[in-house]
Tab-separated table of C-alpha atoms and ligand atoms in Angstrom:
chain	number	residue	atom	x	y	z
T	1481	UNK	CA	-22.094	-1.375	6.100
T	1482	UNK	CA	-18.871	-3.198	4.607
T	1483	UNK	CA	-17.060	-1.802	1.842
T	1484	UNK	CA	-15.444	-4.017	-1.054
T	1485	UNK	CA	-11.788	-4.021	-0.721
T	1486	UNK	CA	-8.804	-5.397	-3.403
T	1487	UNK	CA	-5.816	-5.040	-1.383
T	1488	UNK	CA	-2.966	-4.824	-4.793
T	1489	UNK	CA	0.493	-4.985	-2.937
T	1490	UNK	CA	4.107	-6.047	-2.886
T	1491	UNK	CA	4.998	-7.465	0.599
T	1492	UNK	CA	7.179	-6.354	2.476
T	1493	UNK	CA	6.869	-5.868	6.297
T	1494	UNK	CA	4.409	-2.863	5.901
T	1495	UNK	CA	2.292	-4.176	3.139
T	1496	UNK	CA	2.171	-7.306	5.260
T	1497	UNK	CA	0.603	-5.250	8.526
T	1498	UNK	CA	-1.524	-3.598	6.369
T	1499	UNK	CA	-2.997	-7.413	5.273
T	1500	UNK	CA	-3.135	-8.096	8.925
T	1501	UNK	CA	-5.692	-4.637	9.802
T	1502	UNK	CA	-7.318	-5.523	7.271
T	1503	UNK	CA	-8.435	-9.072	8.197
T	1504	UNK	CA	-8.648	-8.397	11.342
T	1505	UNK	CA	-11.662	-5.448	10.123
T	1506	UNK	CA	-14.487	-7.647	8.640
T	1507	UNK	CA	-16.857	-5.346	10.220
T	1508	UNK	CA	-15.694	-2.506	7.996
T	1509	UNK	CA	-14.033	-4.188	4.816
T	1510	UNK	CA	-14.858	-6.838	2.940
T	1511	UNK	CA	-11.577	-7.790	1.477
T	1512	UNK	CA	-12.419	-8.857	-1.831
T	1513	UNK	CA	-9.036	-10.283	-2.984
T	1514	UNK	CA	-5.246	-9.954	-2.788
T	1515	UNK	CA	-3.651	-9.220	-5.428
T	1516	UNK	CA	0.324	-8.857	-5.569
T	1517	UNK	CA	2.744	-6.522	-8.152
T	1518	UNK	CA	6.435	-6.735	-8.204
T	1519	UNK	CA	8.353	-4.513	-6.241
T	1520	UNK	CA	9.690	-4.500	-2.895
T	1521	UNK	CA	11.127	-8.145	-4.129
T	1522	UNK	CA	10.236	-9.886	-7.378
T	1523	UNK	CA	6.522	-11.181	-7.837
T	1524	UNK	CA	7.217	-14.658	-6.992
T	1525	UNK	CA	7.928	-13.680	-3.261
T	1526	UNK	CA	5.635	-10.830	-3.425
T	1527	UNK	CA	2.773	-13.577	-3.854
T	1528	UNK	CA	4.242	-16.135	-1.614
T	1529	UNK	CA	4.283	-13.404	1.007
T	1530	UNK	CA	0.931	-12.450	0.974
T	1531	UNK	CA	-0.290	-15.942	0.788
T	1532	UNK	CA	1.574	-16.728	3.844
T	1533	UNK	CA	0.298	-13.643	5.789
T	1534	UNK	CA	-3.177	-15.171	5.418
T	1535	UNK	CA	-1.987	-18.345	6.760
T	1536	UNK	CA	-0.407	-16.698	9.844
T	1537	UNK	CA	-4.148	-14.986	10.146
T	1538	UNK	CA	-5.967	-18.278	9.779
T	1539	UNK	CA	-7.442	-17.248	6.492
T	1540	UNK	CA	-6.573	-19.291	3.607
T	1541	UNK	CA	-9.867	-18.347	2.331
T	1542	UNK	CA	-8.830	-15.085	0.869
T	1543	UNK	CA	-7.909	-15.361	-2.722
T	1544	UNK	CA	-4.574	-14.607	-3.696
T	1545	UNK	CA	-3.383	-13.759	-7.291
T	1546	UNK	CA	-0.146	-12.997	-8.751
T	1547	UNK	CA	0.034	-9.894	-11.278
T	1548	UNK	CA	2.754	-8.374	-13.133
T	1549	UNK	CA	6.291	-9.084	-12.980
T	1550	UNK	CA	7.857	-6.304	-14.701
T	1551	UNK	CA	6.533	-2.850	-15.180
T	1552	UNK	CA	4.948	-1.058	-17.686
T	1553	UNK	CA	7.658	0.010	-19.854
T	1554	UNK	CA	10.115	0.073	-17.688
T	1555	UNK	CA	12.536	-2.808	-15.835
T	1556	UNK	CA	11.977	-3.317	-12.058
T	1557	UNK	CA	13.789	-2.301	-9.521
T	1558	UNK	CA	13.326	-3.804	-6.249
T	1559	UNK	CA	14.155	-3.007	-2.272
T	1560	UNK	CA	15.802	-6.252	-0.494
T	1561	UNK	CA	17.876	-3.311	1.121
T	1562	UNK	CA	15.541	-2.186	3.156
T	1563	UNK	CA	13.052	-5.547	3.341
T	1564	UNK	CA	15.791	-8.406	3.132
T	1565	UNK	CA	15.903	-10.986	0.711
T	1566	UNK	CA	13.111	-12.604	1.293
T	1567	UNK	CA	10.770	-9.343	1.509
T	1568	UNK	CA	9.579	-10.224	5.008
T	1569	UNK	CA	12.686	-10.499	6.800
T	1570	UNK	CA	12.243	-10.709	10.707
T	1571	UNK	CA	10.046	-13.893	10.308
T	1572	UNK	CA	10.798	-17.426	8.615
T	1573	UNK	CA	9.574	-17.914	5.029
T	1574	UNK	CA	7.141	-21.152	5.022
T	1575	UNK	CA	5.453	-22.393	2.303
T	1576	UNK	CA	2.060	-21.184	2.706
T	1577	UNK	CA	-1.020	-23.192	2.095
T	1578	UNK	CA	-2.876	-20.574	1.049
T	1579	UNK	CA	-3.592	-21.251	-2.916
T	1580	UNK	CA	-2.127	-18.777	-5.232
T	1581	UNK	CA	-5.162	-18.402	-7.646
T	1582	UNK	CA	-4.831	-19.796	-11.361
T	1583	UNK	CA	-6.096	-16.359	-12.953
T	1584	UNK	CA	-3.571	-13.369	-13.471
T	1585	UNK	CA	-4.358	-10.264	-11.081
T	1586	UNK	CA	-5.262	-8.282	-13.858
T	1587	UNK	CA	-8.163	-9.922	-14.977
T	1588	UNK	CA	-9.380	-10.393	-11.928
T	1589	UNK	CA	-9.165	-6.816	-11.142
T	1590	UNK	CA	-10.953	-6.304	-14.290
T	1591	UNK	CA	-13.461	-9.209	-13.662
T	1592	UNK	CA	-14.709	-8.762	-10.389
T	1593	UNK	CA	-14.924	-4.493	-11.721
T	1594	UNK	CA	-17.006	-5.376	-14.624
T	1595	UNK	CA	-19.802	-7.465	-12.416
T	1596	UNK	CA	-19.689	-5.164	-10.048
T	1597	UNK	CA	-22.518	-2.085	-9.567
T	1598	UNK	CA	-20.870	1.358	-9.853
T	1599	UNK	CA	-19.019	3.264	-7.346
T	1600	UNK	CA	-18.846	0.118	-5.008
T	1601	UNK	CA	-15.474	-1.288	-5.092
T	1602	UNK	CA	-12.374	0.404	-3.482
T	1603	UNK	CA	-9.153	-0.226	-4.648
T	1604	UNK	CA	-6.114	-0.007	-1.986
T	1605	UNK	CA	-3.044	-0.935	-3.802
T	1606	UNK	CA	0.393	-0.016	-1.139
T	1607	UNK	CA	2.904	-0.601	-3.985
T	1608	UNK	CA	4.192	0.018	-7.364
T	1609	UNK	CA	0.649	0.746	-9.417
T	1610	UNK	CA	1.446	-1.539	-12.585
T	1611	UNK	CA	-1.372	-4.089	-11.623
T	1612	UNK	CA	-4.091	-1.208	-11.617
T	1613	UNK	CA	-2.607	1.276	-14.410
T	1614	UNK	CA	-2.321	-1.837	-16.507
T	1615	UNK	CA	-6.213	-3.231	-15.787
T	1616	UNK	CA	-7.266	0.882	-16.351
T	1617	UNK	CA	-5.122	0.456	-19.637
T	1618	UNK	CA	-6.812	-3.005	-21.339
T	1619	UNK	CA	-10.734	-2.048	-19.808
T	1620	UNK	CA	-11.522	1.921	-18.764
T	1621	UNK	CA	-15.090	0.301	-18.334
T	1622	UNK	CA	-14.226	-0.356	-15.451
T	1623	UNK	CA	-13.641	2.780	-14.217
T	1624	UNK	CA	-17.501	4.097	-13.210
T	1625	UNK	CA	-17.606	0.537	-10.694
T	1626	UNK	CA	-14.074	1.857	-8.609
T	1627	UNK	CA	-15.712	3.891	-5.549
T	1628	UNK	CA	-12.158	5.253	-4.947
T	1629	UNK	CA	-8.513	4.606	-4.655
T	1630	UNK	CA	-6.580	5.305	-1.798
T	1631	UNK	CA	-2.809	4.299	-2.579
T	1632	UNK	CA	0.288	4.532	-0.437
T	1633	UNK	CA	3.207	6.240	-2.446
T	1634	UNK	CA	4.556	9.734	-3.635
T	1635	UNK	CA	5.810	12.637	-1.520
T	1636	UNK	CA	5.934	15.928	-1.063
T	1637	UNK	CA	7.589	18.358	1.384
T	1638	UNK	CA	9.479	14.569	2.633
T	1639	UNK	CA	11.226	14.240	-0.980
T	1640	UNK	CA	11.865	10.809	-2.325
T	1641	UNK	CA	13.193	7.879	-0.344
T	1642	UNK	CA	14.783	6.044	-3.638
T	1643	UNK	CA	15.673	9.052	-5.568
T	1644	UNK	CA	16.157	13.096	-4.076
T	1645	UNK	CA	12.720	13.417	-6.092
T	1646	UNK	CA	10.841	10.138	-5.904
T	1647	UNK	CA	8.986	7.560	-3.767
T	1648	UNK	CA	9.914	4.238	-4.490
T	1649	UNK	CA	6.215	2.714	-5.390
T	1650	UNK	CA	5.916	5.429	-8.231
T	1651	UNK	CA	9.582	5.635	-9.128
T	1652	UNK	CA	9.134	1.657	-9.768
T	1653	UNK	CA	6.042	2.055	-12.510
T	1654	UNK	CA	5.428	5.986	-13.356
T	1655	UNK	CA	4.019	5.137	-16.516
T	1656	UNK	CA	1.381	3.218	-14.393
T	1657	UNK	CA	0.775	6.066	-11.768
T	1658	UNK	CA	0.102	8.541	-14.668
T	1659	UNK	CA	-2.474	5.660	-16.055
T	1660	UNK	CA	-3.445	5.978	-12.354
T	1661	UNK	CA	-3.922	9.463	-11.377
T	1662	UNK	CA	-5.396	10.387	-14.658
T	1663	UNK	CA	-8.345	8.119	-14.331
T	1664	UNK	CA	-10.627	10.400	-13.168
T	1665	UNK	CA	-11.514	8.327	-10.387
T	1666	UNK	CA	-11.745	9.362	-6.679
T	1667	UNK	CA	-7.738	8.899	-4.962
T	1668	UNK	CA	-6.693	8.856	-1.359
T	1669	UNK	CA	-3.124	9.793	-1.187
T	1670	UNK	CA	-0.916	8.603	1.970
T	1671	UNK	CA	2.350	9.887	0.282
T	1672	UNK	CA	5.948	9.717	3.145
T	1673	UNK	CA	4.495	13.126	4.460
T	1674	UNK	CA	2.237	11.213	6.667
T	1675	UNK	CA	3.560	8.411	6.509
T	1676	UNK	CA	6.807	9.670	7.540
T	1677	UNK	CA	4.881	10.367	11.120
T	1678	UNK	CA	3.644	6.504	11.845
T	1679	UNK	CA	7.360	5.411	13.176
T	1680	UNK	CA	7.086	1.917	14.797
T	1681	UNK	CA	9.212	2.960	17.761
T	1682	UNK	CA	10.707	0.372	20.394
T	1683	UNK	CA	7.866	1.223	23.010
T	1684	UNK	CA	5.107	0.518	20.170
T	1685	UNK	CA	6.765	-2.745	18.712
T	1686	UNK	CA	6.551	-3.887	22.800
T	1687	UNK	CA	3.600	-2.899	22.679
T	1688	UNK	CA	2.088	-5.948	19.643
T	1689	UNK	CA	4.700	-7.911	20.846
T	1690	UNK	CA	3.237	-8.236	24.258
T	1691	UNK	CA	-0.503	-9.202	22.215
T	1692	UNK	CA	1.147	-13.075	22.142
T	1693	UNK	CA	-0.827	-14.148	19.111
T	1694	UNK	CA	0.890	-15.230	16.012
T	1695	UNK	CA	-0.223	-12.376	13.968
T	1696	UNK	CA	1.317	-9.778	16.265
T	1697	UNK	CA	4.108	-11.878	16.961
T	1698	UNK	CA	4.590	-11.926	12.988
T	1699	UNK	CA	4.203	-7.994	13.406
T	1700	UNK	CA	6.722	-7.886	16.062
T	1701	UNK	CA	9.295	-9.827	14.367
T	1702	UNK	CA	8.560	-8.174	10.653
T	1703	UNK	CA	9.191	-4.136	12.249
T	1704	UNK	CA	12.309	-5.549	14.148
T	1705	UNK	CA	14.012	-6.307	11.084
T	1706	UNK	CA	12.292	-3.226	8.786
T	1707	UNK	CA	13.575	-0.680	11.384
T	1708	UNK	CA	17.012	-1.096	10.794
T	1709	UNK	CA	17.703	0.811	7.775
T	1710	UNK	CA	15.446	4.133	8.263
T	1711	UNK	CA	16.223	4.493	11.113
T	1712	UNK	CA	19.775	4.616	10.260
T	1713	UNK	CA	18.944	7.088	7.186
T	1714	UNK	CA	16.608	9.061	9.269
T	1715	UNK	CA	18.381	9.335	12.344
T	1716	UNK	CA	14.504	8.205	13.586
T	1717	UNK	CA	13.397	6.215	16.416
T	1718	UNK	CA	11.265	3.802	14.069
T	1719	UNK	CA	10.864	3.018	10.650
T	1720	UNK	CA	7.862	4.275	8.937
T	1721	UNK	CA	5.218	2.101	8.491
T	1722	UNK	CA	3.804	3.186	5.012
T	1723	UNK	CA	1.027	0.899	4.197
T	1724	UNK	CA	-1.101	0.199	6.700
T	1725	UNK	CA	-1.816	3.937	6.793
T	1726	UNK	CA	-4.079	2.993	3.732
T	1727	UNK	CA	-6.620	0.800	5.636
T	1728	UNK	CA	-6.533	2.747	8.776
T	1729	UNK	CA	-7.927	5.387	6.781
T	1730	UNK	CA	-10.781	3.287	5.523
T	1731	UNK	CA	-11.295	2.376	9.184
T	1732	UNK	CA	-10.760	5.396	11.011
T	1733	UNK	CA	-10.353	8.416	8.585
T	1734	UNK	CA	-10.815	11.097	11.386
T	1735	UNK	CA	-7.049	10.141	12.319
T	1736	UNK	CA	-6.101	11.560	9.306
T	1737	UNK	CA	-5.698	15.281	7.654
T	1738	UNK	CA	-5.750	15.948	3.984
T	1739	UNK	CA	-6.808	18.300	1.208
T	1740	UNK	CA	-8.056	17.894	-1.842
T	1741	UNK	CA	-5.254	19.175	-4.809
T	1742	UNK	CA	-3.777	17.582	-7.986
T	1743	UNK	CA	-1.173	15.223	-7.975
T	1744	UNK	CA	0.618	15.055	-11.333
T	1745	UNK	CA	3.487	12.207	-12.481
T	1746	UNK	CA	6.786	12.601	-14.046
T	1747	UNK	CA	7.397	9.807	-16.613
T	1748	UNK	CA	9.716	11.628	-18.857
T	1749	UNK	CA	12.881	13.268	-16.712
T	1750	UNK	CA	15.262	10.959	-15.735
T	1751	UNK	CA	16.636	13.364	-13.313
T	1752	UNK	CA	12.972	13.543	-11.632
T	1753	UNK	CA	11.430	10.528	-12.858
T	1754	UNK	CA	8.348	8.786	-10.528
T	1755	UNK	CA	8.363	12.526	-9.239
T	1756	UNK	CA	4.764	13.642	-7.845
T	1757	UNK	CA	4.040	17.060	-8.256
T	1758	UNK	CA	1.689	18.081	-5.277
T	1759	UNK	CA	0.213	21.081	-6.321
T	1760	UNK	CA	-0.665	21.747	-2.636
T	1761	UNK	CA	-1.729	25.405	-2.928
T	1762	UNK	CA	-3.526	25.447	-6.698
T	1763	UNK	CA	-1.279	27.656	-8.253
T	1764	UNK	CA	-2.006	25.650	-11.703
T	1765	UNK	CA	-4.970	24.753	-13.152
T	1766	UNK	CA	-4.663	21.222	-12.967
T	1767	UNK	CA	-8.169	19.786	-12.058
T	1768	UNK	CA	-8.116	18.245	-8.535
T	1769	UNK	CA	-7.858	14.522	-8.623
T	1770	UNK	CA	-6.226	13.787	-5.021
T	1771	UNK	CA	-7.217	14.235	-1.459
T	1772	UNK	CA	-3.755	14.609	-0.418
T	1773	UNK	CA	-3.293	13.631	3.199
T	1774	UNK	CA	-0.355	15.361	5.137
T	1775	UNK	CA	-1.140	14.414	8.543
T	1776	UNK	CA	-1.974	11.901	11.379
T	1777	UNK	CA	-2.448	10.790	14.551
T	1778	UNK	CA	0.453	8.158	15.034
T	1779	UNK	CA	-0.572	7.730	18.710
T	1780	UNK	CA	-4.073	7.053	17.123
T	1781	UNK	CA	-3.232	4.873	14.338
T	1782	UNK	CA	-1.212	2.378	16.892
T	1783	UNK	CA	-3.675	2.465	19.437
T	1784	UNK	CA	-6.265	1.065	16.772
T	1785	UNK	CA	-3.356	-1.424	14.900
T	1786	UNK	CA	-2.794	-2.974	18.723
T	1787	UNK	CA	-6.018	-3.540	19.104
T	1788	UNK	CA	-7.159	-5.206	15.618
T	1789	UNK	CA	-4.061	-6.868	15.799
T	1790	UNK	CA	-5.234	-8.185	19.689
T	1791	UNK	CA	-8.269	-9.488	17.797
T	1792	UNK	CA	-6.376	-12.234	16.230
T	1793	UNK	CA	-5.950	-13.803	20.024
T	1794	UNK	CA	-9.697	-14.363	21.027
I	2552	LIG	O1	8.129	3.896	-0.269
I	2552	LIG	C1	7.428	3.035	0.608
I	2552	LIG	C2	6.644	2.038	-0.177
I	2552	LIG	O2	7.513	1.264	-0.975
I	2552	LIG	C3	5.906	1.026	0.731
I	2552	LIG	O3	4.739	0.600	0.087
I	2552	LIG	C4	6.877	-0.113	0.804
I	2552	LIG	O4	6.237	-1.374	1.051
I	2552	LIG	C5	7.438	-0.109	-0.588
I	2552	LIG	O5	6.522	-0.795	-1.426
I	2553	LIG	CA1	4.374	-1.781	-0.343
């Protein structure tokens, strides 16, 4: 049976590979819609970006919507250090035929919710969470028809990669996340922990590159580029690739190890702010609201990306 999909994200290399499994997965998701938030680069190339990763996959059929430009409360602060100016660096920026929709994200979010039956819509956003915390914000009735969320951001034991104590898709809205995590609704956590373990190393890069589609070629070209700066700051032989950990787990969740805790939000320390506060071994009584997944199988997860991504050749 397929499950209903929104895929809310800001791309980016990763978010864009994590489009890619996706489409290339009809058989398990049924991507409803794309929506994009600002983030790794302002919205306008955050939507131009994902509209032009469904026209490297042949599927301009997939609606595309912009969201919010700015977050919550806050002002936005964006990544071209690590994903180039452009946000996809490692490929040229056309402009994509895919139609940006008229509507804003947000109401479709809220839209598609409201006429759908209860618990059968998962939401998979893989950046900052102001698209989702604001839609939670205007209409909780909306809340009973979300089967889940499974999100990339936060961190634990890794500590932050934009501050000592924060992930950079929760630094960017915290105010949202809170909306987020406090929803009450199932969440999937892939915070850097596991994340941090998916490292698109030289051997796996040949790997796609040798598929000789365009999608993996895109894939090829987009990790090039995105390995060069955590590599660098990690002394690591790949740069993590964050997002796509979120539909692999949809896909193939054995791959994955997690345990259910609560995951709390800093909004007001500026010292710790976008901080999430894993409380891994329940010495609070928070109620648990997170499965909080810590480890993978990288070998795993890149022997099933290569061969989705293969898919787009036949
Ligand atoms: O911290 C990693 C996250 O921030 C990823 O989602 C990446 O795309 C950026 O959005
Ligand atoms: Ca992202």
């Amino acid at each position: 049976m397929t499950r209903k999909i929104i895929i809310d994200c800001d791309p980016g290399q990763d978010d864009a590979v994590a489009l890619f499994l996706a489409l290339a997965s009809s058989e398990e998701l049924d991507l409803l819609g794309i929506t994009a938030v600002c983030g790794n680069v302002p919205l306008e190339l955050t939507q131009r970006n994902a509209r032009q990763m469904c026209d490297i996959a042949g599927r301009q059929d997939v609606p595309v919507y912009a969201g919010c430009e700015k977050p919550m409360l806050r002002p936005l602060r964006t990544a071209e250090m690590i994903h180039g100016e452009t946000g996809i660096n490692g490929i040229d920026v056309i402009d994509p035929e895919t139609p940006l929709q008229s509507a804003h994200a947000v109401d479709f979010i809220i839209e598609t919710l409201l006429d759908a039956d209860d618990a059968s819509i998962i939401l998979v956003p893989t950046g900052p969470l102001t698209n989702i915390g604001t839609a939670i914000d205007r209409e909780p009735g909306i809340l009973p028809k979300i089967e889940q969320i499974v999100l990339m951001g936060g961190a634990m034991r890794e500590g932050g990669n934009r501050t000592p104590s924060a992930e950079f898709n929760i630094l960017v809205d915290p105010d949202a996340a809170d909306n987020v995590f406090r929803c009450g609704r199932p969440i999937v956590q892939m915070g850097l922990d596991v994340t941090h373990q998916v490292l698109s190393t030289r051997d796996r890069v040949g790997r796609i590159a040798a598929l000789g589609n365009p999608v993996a070629d895109a894939t090829a070209g987009m990790l090039s580029f995105f390995d060069r700066y955590d590599t660098k700051k990690y002394a690591s032989k790949g740069a993590p690739l964050h997002d796509p950990c979120t539909i692999a787990w949809l896909i193939r969740p054995e791959l994955f190890e997690g345990k259910d805790c609560n995951v709390s939000i800093e909004t007001q320390s500026e010292l710790t702010l976008g901080h999430t506060a894993v409380d891994f071994w329940h010495v609070t009584e928070r109620p648990v609201n997170v499965h909080w997944v810590y480890s993978v199988d990288a070998g795993g997860f890149y022997d099933l990306l290569t061969e989705r991504l293969a898919r787009f050749g036949d």
